[in-house]
XYZ file of N, CA and C in Angstrom:
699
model
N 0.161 75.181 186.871
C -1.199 75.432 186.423
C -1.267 76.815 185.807
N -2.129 77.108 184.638
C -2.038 78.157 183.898
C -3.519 78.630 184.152
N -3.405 79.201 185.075
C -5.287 79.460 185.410
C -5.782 80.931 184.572
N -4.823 81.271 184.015
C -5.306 82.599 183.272
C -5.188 84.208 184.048
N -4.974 83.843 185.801
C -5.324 85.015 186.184
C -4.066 85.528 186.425
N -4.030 87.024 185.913
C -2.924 87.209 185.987
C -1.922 87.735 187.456
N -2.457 88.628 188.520
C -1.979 89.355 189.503
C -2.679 88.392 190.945
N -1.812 88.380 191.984
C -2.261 88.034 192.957
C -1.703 89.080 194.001
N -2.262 88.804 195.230
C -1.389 89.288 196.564
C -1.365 88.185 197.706
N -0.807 88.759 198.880
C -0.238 87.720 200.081
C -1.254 88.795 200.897
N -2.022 88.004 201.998
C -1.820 88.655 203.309
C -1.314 88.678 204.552
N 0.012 89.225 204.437
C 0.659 88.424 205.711
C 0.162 88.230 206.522
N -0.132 90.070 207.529
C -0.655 90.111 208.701
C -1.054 91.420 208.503
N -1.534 91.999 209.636
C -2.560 92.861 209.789
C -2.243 94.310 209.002
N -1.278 94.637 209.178
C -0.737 95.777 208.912
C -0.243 95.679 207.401
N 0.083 94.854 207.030
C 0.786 94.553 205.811
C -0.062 95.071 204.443
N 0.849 95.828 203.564
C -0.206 95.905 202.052
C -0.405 94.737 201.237
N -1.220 94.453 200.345
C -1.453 93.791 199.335
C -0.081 93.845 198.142
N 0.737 93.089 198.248
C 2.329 92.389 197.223
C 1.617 91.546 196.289
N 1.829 92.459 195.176
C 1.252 92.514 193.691
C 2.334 91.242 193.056
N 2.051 90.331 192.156
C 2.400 89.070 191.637
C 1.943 89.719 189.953
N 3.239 89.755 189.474
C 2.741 90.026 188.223
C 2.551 89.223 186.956
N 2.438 87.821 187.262
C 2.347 87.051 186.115
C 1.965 85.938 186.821
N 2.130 85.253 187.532
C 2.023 83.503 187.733
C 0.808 83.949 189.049
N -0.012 83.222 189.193
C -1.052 83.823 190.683
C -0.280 82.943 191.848
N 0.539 81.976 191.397
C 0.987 81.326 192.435
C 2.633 81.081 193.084
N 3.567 82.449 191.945
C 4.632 82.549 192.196
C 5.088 82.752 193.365
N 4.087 83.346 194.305
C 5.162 83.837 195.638
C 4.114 82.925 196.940
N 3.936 81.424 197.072
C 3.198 81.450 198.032
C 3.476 81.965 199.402
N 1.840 81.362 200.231
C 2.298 82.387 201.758
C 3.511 81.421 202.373
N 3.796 82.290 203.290
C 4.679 81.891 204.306
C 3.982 80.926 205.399
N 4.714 80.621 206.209
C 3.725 80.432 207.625
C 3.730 81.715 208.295
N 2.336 81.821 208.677
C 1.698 82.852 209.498
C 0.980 83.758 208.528
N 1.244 83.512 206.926
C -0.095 83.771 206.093
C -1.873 83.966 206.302
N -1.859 85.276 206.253
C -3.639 85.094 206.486
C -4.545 84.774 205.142
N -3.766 84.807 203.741
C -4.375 84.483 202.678
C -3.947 84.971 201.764
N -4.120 84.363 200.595
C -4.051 84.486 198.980
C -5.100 85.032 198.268
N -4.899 85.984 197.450
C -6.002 85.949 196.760
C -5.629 86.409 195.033
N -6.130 86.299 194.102
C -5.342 86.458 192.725
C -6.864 86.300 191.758
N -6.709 87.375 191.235
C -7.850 87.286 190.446
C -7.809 88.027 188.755
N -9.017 87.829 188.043
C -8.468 88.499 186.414
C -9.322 87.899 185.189
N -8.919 88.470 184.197
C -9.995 88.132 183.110
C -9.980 86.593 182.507
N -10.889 85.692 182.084
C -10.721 84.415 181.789
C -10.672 84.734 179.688
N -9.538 84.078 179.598
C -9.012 84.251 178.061
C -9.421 85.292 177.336
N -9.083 86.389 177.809
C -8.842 87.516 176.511
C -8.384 87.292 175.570
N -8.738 88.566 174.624
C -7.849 88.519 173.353
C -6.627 89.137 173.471
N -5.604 89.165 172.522
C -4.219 89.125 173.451
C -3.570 90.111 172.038
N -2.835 90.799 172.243
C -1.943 91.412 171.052
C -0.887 90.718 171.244
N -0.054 90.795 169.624
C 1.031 90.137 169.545
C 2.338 90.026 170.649
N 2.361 90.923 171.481
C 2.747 91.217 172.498
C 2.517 90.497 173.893
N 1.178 89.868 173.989
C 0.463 89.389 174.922
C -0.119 90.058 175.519
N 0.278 91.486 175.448
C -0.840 92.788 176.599
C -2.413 92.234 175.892
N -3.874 92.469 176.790
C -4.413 92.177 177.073
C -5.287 93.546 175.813
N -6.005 93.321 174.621
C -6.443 94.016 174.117
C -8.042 94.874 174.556
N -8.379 95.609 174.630
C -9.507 96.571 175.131
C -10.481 95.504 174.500
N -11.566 95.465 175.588
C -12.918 94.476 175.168
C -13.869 95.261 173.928
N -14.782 94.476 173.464
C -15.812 95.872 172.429
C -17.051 95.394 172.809
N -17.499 96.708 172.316
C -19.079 97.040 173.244
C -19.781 97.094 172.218
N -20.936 96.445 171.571
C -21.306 96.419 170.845
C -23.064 96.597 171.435
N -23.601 97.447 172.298
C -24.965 97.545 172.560
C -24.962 96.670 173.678
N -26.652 97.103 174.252
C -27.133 96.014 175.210
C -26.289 95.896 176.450
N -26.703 94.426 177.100
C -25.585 93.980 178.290
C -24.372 93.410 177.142
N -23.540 93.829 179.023
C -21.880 93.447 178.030
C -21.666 92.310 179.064
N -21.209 91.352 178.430
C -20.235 89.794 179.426
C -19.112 90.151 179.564
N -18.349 90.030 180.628
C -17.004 90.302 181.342
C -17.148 89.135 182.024
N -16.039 87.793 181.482
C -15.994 86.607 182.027
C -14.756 86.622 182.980
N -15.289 85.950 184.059
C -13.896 86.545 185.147
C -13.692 85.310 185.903
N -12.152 85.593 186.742
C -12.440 84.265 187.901
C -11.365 84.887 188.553
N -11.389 83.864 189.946
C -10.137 84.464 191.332
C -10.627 83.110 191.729
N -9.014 83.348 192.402
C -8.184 82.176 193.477
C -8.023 82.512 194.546
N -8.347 82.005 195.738
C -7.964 82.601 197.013
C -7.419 81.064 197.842
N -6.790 81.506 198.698
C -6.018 80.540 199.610
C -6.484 81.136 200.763
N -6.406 80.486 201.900
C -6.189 80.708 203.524
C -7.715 80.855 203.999
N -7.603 82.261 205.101
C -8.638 82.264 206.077
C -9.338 83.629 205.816
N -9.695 83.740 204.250
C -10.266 85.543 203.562
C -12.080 84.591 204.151
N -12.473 83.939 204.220
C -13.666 83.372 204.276
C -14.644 84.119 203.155
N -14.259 85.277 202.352
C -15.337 86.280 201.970
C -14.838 86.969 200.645
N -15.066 87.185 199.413
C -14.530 88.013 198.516
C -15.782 88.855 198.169
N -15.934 89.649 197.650
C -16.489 91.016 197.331
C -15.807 91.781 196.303
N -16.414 91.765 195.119
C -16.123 92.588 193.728
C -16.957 93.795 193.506
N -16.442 94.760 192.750
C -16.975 96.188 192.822
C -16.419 95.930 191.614
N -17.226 97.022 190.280
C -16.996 97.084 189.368
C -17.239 98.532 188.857
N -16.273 99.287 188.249
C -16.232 100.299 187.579
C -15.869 100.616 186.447
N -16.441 101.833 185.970
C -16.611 102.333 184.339
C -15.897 103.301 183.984
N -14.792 104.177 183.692
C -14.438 105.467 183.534
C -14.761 106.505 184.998
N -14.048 105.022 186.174
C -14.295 105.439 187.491
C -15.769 105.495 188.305
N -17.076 105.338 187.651
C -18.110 105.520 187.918
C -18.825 104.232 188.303
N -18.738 103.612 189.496
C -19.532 102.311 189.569
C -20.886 101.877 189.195
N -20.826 100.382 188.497
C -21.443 99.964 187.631
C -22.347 98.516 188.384
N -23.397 99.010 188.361
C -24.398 97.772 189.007
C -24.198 96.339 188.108
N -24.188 95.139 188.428
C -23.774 94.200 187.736
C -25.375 93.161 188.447
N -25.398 92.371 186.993
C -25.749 90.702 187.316
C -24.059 89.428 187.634
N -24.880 88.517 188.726
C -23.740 87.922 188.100
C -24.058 86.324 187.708
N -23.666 86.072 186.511
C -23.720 84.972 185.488
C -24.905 84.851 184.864
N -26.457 85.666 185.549
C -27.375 85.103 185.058
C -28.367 86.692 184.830
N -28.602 86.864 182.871
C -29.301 87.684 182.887
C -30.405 88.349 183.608
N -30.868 87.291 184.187
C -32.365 87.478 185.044
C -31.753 87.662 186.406
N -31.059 87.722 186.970
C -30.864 87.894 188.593
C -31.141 89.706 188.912
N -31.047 89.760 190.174
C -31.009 91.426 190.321
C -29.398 92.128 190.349
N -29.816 93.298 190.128
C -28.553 94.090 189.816
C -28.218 94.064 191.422
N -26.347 94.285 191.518
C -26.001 94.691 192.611
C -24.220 95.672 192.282
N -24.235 96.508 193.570
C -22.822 96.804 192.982
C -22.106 96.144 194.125
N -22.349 95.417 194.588
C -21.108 94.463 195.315
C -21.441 93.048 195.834
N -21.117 92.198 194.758
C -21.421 90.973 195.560
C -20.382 89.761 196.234
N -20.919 89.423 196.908
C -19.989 88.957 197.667
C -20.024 86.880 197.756
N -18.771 86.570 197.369
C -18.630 85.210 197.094
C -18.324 84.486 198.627
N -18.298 83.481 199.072
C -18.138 82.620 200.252
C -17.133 81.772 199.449
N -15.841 81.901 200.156
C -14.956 81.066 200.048
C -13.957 79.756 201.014
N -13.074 78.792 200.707
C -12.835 77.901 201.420
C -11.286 77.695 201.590
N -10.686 76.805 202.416
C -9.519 77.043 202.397
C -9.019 77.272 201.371
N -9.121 76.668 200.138
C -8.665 76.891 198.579
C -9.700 76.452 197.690
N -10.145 77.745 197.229
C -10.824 78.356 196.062
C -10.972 78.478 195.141
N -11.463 78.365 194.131
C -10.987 78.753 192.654
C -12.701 78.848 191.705
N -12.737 80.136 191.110
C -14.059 80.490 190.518
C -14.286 80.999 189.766
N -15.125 80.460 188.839
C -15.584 81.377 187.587
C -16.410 81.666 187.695
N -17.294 83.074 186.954
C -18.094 83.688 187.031
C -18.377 84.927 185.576
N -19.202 85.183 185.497
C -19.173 86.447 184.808
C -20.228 87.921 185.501
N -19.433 89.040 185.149
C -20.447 90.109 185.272
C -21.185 90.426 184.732
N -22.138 90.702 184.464
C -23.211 90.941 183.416
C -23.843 92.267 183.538
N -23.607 93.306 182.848
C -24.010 94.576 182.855
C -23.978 95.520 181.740
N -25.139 96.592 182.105
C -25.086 97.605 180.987
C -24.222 98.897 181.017
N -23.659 99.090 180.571
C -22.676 100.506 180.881
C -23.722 101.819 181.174
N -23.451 102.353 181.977
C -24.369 103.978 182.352
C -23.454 105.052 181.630
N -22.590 104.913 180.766
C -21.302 105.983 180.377
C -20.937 105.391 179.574
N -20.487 106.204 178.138
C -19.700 106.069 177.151
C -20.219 106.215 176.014
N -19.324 106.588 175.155
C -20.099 106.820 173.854
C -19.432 106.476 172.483
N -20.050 106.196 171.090
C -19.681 105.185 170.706
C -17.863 106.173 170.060
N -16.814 105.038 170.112
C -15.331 105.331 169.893
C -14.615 105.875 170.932
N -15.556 105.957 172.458
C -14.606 105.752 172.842
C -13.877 104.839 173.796
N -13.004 104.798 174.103
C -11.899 103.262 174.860
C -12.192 104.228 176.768
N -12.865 102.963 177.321
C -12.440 103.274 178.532
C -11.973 102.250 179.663
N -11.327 102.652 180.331
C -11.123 102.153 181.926
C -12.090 101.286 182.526
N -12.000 100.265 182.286
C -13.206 99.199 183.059
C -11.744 98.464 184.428
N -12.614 98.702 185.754
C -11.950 98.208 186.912
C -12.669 97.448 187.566
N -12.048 96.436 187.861
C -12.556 95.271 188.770
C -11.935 95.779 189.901
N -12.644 95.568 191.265
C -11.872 95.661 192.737
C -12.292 94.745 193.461
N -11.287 94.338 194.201
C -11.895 93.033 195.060
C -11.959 93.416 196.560
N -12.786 93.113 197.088
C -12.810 93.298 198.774
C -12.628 92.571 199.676
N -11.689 91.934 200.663
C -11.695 91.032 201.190
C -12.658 91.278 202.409
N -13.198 90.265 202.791
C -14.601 90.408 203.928
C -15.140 91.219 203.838
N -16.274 91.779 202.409
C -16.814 92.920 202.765
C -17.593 92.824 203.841
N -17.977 91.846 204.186
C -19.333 92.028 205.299
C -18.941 92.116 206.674
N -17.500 92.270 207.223
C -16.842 92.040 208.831
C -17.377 93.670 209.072
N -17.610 93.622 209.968
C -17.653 94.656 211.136
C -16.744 94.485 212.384
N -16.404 95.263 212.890
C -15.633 94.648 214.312
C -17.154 95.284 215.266
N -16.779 94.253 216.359
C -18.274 94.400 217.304
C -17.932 95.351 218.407
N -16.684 95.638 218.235
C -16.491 96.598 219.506
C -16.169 96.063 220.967
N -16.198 94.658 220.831
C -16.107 94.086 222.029
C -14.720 93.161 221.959
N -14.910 92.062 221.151
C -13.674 91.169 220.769
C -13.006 92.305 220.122
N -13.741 92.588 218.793
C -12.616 93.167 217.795
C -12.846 94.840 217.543
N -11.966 95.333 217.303
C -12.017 96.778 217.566
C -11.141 97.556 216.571
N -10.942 96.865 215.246
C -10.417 97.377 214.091
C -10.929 96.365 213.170
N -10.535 96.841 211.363
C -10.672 96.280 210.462
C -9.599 95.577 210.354
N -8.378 95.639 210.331
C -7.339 95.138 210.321
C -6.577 95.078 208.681
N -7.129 93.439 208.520
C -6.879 93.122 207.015
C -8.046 93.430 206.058
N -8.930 93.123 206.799
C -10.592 93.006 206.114
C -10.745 94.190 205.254
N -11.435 93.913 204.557
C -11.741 95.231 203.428
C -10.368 95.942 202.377
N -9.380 94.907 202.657
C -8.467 95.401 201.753
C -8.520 95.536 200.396
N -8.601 96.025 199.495
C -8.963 96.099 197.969
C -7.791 95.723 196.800
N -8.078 95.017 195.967
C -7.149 95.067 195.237
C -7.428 94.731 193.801
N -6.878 95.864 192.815
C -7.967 95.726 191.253
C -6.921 95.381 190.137
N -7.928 94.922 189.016
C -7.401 95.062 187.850
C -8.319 95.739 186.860
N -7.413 96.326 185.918
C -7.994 97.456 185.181
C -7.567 96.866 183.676
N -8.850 97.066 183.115
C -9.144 96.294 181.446
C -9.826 97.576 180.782
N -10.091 97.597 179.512
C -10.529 98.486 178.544
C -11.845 97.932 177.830
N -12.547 98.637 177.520
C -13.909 98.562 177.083
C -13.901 99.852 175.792
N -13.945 99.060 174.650
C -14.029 100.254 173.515
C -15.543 100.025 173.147
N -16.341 101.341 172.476
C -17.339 101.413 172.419
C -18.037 101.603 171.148
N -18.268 100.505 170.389
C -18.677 100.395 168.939
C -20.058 100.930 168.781
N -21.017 101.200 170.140
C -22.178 102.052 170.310
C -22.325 102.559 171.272
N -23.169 103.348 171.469
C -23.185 104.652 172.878
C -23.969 103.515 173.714
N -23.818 103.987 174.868
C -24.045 103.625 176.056
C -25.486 103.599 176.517
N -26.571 103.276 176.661
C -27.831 103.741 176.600
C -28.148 104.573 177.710
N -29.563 105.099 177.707
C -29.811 106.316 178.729
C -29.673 105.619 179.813
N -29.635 105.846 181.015
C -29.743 104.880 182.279
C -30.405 105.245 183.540
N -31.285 106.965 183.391
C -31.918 107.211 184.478
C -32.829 106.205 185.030
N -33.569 105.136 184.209
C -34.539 104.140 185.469
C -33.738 102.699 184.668
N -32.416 102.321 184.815
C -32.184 101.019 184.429
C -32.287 100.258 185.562
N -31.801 100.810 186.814
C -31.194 100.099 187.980
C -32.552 100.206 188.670
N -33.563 100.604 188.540
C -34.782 100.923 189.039
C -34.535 102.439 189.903
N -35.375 102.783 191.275
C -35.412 103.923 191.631
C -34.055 103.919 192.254
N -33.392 105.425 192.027
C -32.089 105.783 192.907
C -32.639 106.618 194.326
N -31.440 106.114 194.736
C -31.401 106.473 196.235
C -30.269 107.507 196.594
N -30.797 108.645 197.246
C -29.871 109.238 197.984
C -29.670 108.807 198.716
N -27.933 108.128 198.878
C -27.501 108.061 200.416
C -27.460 108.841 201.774
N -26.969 110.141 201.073
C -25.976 111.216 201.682
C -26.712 112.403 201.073
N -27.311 113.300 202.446
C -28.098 115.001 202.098
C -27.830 115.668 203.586
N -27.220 116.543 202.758
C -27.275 117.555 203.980
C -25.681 117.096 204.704
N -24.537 116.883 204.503
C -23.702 116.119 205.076
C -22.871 117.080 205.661
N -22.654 116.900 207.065
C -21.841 117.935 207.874
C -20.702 117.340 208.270
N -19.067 117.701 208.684
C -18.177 117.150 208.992
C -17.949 117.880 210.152
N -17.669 117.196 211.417
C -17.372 118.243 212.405
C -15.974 117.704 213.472
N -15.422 118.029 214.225
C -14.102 117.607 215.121
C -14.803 117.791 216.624
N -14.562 116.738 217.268
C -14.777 117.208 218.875
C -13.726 116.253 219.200
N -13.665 117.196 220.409
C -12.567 116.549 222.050
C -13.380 115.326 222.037
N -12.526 114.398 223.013
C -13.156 113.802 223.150
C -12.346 113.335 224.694
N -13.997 113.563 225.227
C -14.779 113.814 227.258
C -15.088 112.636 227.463
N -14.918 112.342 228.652
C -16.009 111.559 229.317
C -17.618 111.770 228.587
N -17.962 112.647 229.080
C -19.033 113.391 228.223
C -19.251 112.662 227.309
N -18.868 113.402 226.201
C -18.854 112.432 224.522
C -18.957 111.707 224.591
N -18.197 110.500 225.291
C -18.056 109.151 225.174
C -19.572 108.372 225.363
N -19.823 108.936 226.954
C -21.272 108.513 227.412
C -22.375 109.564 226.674
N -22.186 110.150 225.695
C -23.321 110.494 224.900
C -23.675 109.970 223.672
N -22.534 110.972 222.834
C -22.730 111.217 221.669
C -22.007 109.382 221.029
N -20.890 108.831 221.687
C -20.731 107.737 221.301
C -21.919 106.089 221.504
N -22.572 106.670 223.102
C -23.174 105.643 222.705
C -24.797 106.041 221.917
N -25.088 106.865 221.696
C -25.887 107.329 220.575
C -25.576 106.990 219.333
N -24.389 106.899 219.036
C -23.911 105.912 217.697
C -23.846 104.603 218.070
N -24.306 103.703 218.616
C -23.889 102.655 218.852
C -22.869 102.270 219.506
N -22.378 102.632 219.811
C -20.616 102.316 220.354
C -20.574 101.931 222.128
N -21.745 101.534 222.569
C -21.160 101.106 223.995
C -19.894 100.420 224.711
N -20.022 100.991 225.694
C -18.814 99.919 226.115
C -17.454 100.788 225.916
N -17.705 101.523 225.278
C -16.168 101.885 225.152
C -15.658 102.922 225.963
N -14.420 102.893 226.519
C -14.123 103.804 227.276
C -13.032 104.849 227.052
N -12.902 105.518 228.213
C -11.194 106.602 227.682
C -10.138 105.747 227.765
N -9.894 104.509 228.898
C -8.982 103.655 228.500
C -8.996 102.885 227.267
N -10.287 102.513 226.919
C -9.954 101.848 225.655
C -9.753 102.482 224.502
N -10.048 103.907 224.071
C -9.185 104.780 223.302
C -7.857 104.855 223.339
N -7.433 105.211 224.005
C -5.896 104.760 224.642
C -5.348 103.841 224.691
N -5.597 102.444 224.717
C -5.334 100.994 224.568
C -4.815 100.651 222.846
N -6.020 101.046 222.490
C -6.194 100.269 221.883
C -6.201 101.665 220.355
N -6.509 102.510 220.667
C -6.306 103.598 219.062
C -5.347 104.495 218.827
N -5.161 104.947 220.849
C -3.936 106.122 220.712
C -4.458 107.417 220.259
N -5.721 107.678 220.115
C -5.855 109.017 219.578
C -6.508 109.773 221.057
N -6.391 111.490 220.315
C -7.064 112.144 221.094
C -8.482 112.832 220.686
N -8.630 112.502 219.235
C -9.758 113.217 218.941
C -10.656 112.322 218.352
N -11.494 112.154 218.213
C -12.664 111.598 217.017
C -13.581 112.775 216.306
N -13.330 111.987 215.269
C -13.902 112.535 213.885
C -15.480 112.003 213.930
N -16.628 112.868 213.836
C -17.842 112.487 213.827
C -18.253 112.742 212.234
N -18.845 112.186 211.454
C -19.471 112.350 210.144
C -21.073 112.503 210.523
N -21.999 113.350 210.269
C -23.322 113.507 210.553
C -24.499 113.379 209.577
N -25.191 113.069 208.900
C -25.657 112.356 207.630
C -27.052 113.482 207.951
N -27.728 114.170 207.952
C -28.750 114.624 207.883
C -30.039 113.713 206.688
């Protein structure tokens, strides 16, 4: 099958990186004890004589970026992020009228296969010049571990992109109210190191949410001696 997409990866197991497939999405299937496939990429580009994959053109307005991915196994979840000359880019997807998002997330089945397009306006660029357009994929963006069963990310949230070109036959339009009102996430942001006490644990951890957890289960299960607190003012 010639599905167009070009790169895939394996997930073995937990620890394992994402093993890049550079031409066929289905050259290296899993093994047994595979946690999933996933292979994704642009649907029929234009191609130089060469076959490398020629820079898209931007000609005003929203731009279409027609896309699709394959997944195999037990990912239950894909999640795409899209970027511009590194700067993430709020997207529709397939349908002008939907709301913007910068990560949406597909529901998938034992074996998968999907088309789609992004639909968006560039916030950057100006007209001549060629940039860096990146797709990233997320596996389960939405897992949390609960702290109880599960107590790492493991495989989840592993990322894995492909990077295409966007040349710019017109500038980019203004974009302070495209996406509607912006939001500060992050003000005032402090980084700090503490021991970590009994104390801590029964305070400042379960003040973050984190019950339940103990000095043995630091030790069990992370091996560390310190935690890193991030403080968001």
């Amino acid at each position: 099958m010639n599905s167009g997409v070009p790169e895939g990866y394996n997930i073995a197991d937990e620890n394992a990186p994402p093993q890049n497939v550079e031409e066929e999405p289905f050259a290296g299937m899993q093994e047994d004890g595979d946690l999933g496939f996933l292979s994704h990429g642009e649907v029929n580009p234009a191609r130089a004589d060469d076959q490398s994959v020629l820079p898209y053109e931007y000609h005003g307005g929203e731009f279409v970026l027609d896309y699709q991915f394959v997944s195999e196994g037990k990912l239950d979840s894909i999640g795409f992020l899209l970027f511009l000359d590194g700067k993430p880019q709020a997207y529709k997807v397939n349908d002008t009228g939907a709301e913007y998002e910068y990560l949406h997330c597909f529901r998938t089945s034992e074996k998968h296969e999907e088309k789609f397009s992004f639909v968006f306006t560039p916030d950057t660029g100006k007209k001549g010049d060629t940039l860096n357009m990146t797709v990233v994929s997320v596996t389960r963006p939405d897992f949390q571990p609960d702290m109880k069963e599960t107590s790492s990310y493991g495989w989840y949230h592993q990322s894995f992109e492909r990077v295409l070109k966007l040349h710019f036959n017109e500038d980019a339009p203004e974009s302070d109210s495209m996406y509607g009102e912006s939001i500060t996430a992050f003000r005032d942001v402090s980084i700090s190191e503490e021991k970590v006490t009994s104390s801590f644990i029964e305070n400042e951890l379960v003040k973050a949410g984190w019950d339940g957890v103990t000095m043995d289960t630091l030790r069990q299960r992370w091996h560390v001696t310190t935690y890193y607190s991030q403080m968001a003012g």
